[in-house]
CSV table of C-alpha atoms in Angstrom, one decimal:
chain,number,residue,atom,x,y,z
A,358,MET,CA,89.2,192.1,-290.7
A,359,THR,CA,88.8,190.4,-287.5
A,360,LYS,CA,90.4,191.3,-284.7
A,361,THR,CA,92.8,189.0,-282.7
A,362,THR,CA,93.7,189.2,-279.1
A,363,LYS,CA,96.9,187.7,-278.4
A,364,ARG,CA,96.1,185.9,-275.1
A,365,PRO,CA,98.6,185.8,-272.1
A,366,ALA,CA,101.1,182.6,-271.9
A,367,ARG,CA,99.3,180.0,-269.4
A,368,ARG,CA,101.3,179.0,-266.7
A,369,THR,CA,102.4,176.1,-266.2
A,370,LEU,CA,101.8,173.8,-263.2
A,371,GLY,CA,105.0,172.1,-261.3
A,372,SER,CA,105.3,168.7,-263.0
A,373,LEU,CA,106.5,167.0,-259.6
A,374,CYS,CA,104.0,167.9,-256.8
A,375,ARG,CA,100.9,170.5,-256.1
A,376,CYS,CA,100.9,172.2,-252.7
A,377,THR,CA,98.8,174.4,-250.8
A,378,PRO,CA,99.3,176.9,-247.8
A,379,ASN,CA,97.0,175.2,-245.6
A,380,ARG,CA,97.4,171.4,-246.3
A,381,GLY,CA,101.1,171.0,-247.7
A,382,ILE,CA,101.6,168.6,-250.5
A,383,VAL,CA,98.4,167.5,-251.7
A,384,ALA,CA,99.5,165.7,-254.8
A,385,LEU,CA,102.9,163.9,-255.8
A,386,ASN,CA,103.6,163.0,-259.5
A,387,PRO,CA,103.7,158.3,-259.2
A,388,ASP,CA,107.3,158.7,-259.8
A,389,TYR,CA,108.3,161.4,-257.8
A,390,SER,CA,106.6,159.6,-255.0
A,391,ARG,CA,107.9,156.2,-255.6
A,392,GLU,CA,111.9,158.6,-255.5
A,393,VAL,CA,110.4,159.9,-252.1
A,394,TYR,CA,109.6,156.4,-250.8
A,395,ASP,CA,112.8,155.1,-251.7
A,396,SER,CA,115.3,158.0,-250.6
A,397,ALA,CA,113.4,158.7,-247.2
A,398,LEU,CA,113.6,155.1,-246.3
A,399,ARG,CA,117.4,154.6,-247.0
A,400,ARG,CA,117.7,157.6,-245.0
A,401,LEU,CA,115.8,155.9,-242.1
A,402,LEU,CA,117.2,152.7,-242.3
A,403,ARG,CA,120.6,154.1,-242.0
A,404,SER,CA,120.0,156.1,-239.1
A,405,ASP,CA,120.2,154.6,-235.4
A,406,ASN,CA,118.6,157.3,-233.7
A,407,PRO,CA,114.7,156.4,-233.2
A,408,GLY,CA,113.4,159.6,-232.1
A,409,PHE,CA,114.4,160.3,-235.7
A,410,ILE,CA,113.3,157.5,-237.2
A,411,ALA,CA,109.8,157.8,-235.7
A,412,ALA,CA,109.3,161.5,-236.4
A,413,HIS,CA,110.6,161.3,-240.3
A,414,ALA,CA,108.6,158.4,-241.0
A,415,ILE,CA,105.6,159.8,-239.9
A,416,GLU,CA,106.2,163.0,-242.0
A,417,ILE,CA,107.2,161.0,-245.0
A,418,GLY,CA,104.0,158.9,-244.2
A,419,GLU,CA,101.6,161.5,-243.9
A,420,THR,CA,103.2,163.3,-247.0
A,421,LEU,CA,102.7,160.3,-249.0
A,422,ASN,CA,99.2,159.4,-247.8
A,423,ARG,CA,97.8,163.2,-248.6
A,424,SER,CA,99.2,162.9,-251.7
A,425,GLY,CA,97.2,159.7,-252.7
A,426,ARG,CA,99.8,156.9,-251.9
A,427,PRO,CA,98.4,155.5,-248.5
A,428,LEU,CA,100.1,152.0,-249.3
A,429,LEU,CA,103.4,153.3,-250.1
A,430,ALA,CA,102.9,155.3,-246.7
A,431,LEU,CA,101.7,152.4,-244.6
A,432,LYS,CA,104.6,150.2,-246.2
A,433,LEU,CA,107.3,153.1,-245.0
A,434,MET,CA,105.7,153.8,-241.6
A,435,LYS,CA,105.7,149.8,-240.8
A,436,THR,CA,109.3,149.0,-242.0
A,437,SER,CA,110.4,152.2,-240.1
A,438,LEU,CA,108.7,150.6,-236.9
A,439,ARG,CA,110.3,147.4,-237.0
A,440,HIS,CA,113.7,149.1,-237.7
A,441,LEU,CA,113.4,151.5,-234.8
A,442,MET,CA,112.5,148.5,-232.4
A,443,GLY,CA,115.5,146.7,-233.8
A,444,VAL,CA,117.7,149.3,-233.2
A,445,ASP,CA,116.3,150.2,-229.6
A,446,ALA,CA,116.6,146.3,-228.8
A,447,GLU,CA,120.1,146.9,-230.0
A,448,LYS,CA,120.8,149.5,-227.9
A,449,GLN,CA,119.5,148.3,-225.0
A,450,GLU,CA,121.5,144.9,-225.5
A,451,ASP,CA,124.8,147.0,-225.7
A,452,TYR,CA,124.1,149.0,-222.7
A,453,ALA,CA,123.3,146.0,-220.7
A,454,ARG,CA,126.2,144.1,-221.8
A,455,GLN,CA,128.8,147.2,-220.7
A,456,HIS,CA,127.1,148.7,-217.8
A,457,TYR,CA,125.3,145.9,-215.9
A,458,CYS,CA,127.0,143.7,-213.6
A,459,PRO,CA,124.9,143.4,-210.2
A,460,LEU,CA,127.8,142.6,-208.2
A,461,ASN,CA,129.8,145.3,-209.5
A,462,PRO,CA,129.6,148.3,-206.6
A,463,ASP,CA,130.2,150.9,-209.4
A,464,TYR,CA,127.1,149.7,-211.1
A,465,TYR,CA,124.6,152.3,-209.8
A,466,GLN,CA,126.6,154.9,-211.1
A,467,TRP,CA,125.9,153.9,-214.8
A,468,TYR,CA,122.5,152.9,-213.8
A,469,HIS,CA,119.7,154.7,-216.0
A,470,PRO,CA,116.0,153.7,-215.5
A,471,TRP,CA,114.6,151.4,-218.5
A,472,SER,CA,112.1,154.0,-219.3
A,473,ALA,CA,114.6,156.5,-219.8
A,474,ARG,CA,116.8,154.6,-222.1
A,475,VAL,CA,114.1,152.9,-224.4
A,476,SER,CA,112.2,154.9,-227.1
A,477,GLU,CA,109.0,153.1,-226.5
A,478,VAL,CA,107.0,156.4,-226.5
A,479,ASP,CA,108.1,157.1,-230.2
A,480,ALA,CA,107.3,153.7,-231.2
A,481,ARG,CA,103.7,153.7,-229.9
A,482,ARG,CA,103.4,157.1,-231.4
A,483,LEU,CA,104.3,155.7,-234.9
A,484,ALA,CA,102.3,152.6,-234.5
A,485,ALA,CA,99.4,154.5,-233.5
A,486,ARG,CA,99.6,156.7,-236.6
A,487,ILE,CA,99.9,153.1,-238.5
A,488,ASP,CA,96.7,152.2,-236.8
A,489,SER,CA,95.0,155.4,-237.9
A,490,LEU,CA,96.2,154.9,-241.3
A,491,GLN,CA,95.3,151.6,-241.5
A,492,ASP,CA,91.7,152.1,-240.2
A,493,ASP,CA,91.4,154.7,-243.0
A,494,ILE,CA,92.0,152.1,-245.6
A,495,PHE,CA,89.9,149.6,-244.4
A,496,ARG,CA,87.4,152.2,-244.1
A,497,HIS,CA,87.7,153.1,-247.7
A,498,LEU,CA,87.6,149.6,-248.8
A,499,GLY,CA,84.3,148.8,-246.7
A,500,HIS,CA,85.8,146.5,-243.7
A,501,HIS,CA,85.1,146.9,-240.0
A,502,GLU,CA,88.2,145.7,-238.3
A,503,ARG,CA,90.4,148.1,-236.3
A,504,SER,CA,94.0,147.8,-236.1
A,505,HIS,CA,95.3,147.5,-232.8
A,506,LEU,CA,99.1,147.6,-233.6
A,507,ARG,CA,99.9,150.3,-230.8
A,508,PHE,CA,98.8,147.6,-228.1
A,509,ARG,CA,101.8,145.4,-229.1
A,510,ILE,CA,104.4,147.9,-228.8
A,511,HIS,CA,104.5,147.6,-224.5
A,512,PRO,CA,104.5,144.0,-224.6
A,513,SER,CA,107.6,143.7,-227.2
A,514,TYR,CA,109.5,146.1,-224.9
A,515,GLU,CA,108.3,143.6,-221.5
A,516,THR,CA,109.3,140.8,-223.5
A,517,LEU,CA,113.0,142.4,-224.3
A,518,PHE,CA,113.5,143.5,-220.5
A,519,ASN,CA,113.1,140.2,-219.6
A,520,TYR,CA,115.0,138.5,-222.3
A,521,ILE,CA,118.0,141.1,-221.3
A,522,TYR,CA,117.8,140.9,-217.9
A,523,GLU,CA,116.5,137.4,-217.4
A,524,VAL,CA,113.6,138.8,-214.9
């Protein structure tokens, strides 16, 4: 007579993601990562708050990158950066249309400095994260190029300023 021992039931792992306390999400199901990308992108493209767009794009992009989806992360962050700069340009044009009139004596009570109105800092932070992710991808592929998107942000905002105020 053989003695049989009953083994305890094996604990099943989550099928959507795997998390660690230190690193957060480290693996996502491929279908679920695509759903995360789609839902986050829809939410970002509906938003008109540049600070939210930058912060959320970095957060979701880093989650996708950590879980092994760097190209989805890169695509999400680049699309978010374009949308952020578009939203910022629209807001500045609206502000100038409503409040900018140098001949109006009440003009100065509405004046807010350019640096306080634009979200260049958020755009540069997002662009720097895109650069580092793209550099990681290049390094993994064996290329020696370095991305420099963050250096193109300031000239874009200067061009926008010159376009609006025709300096």
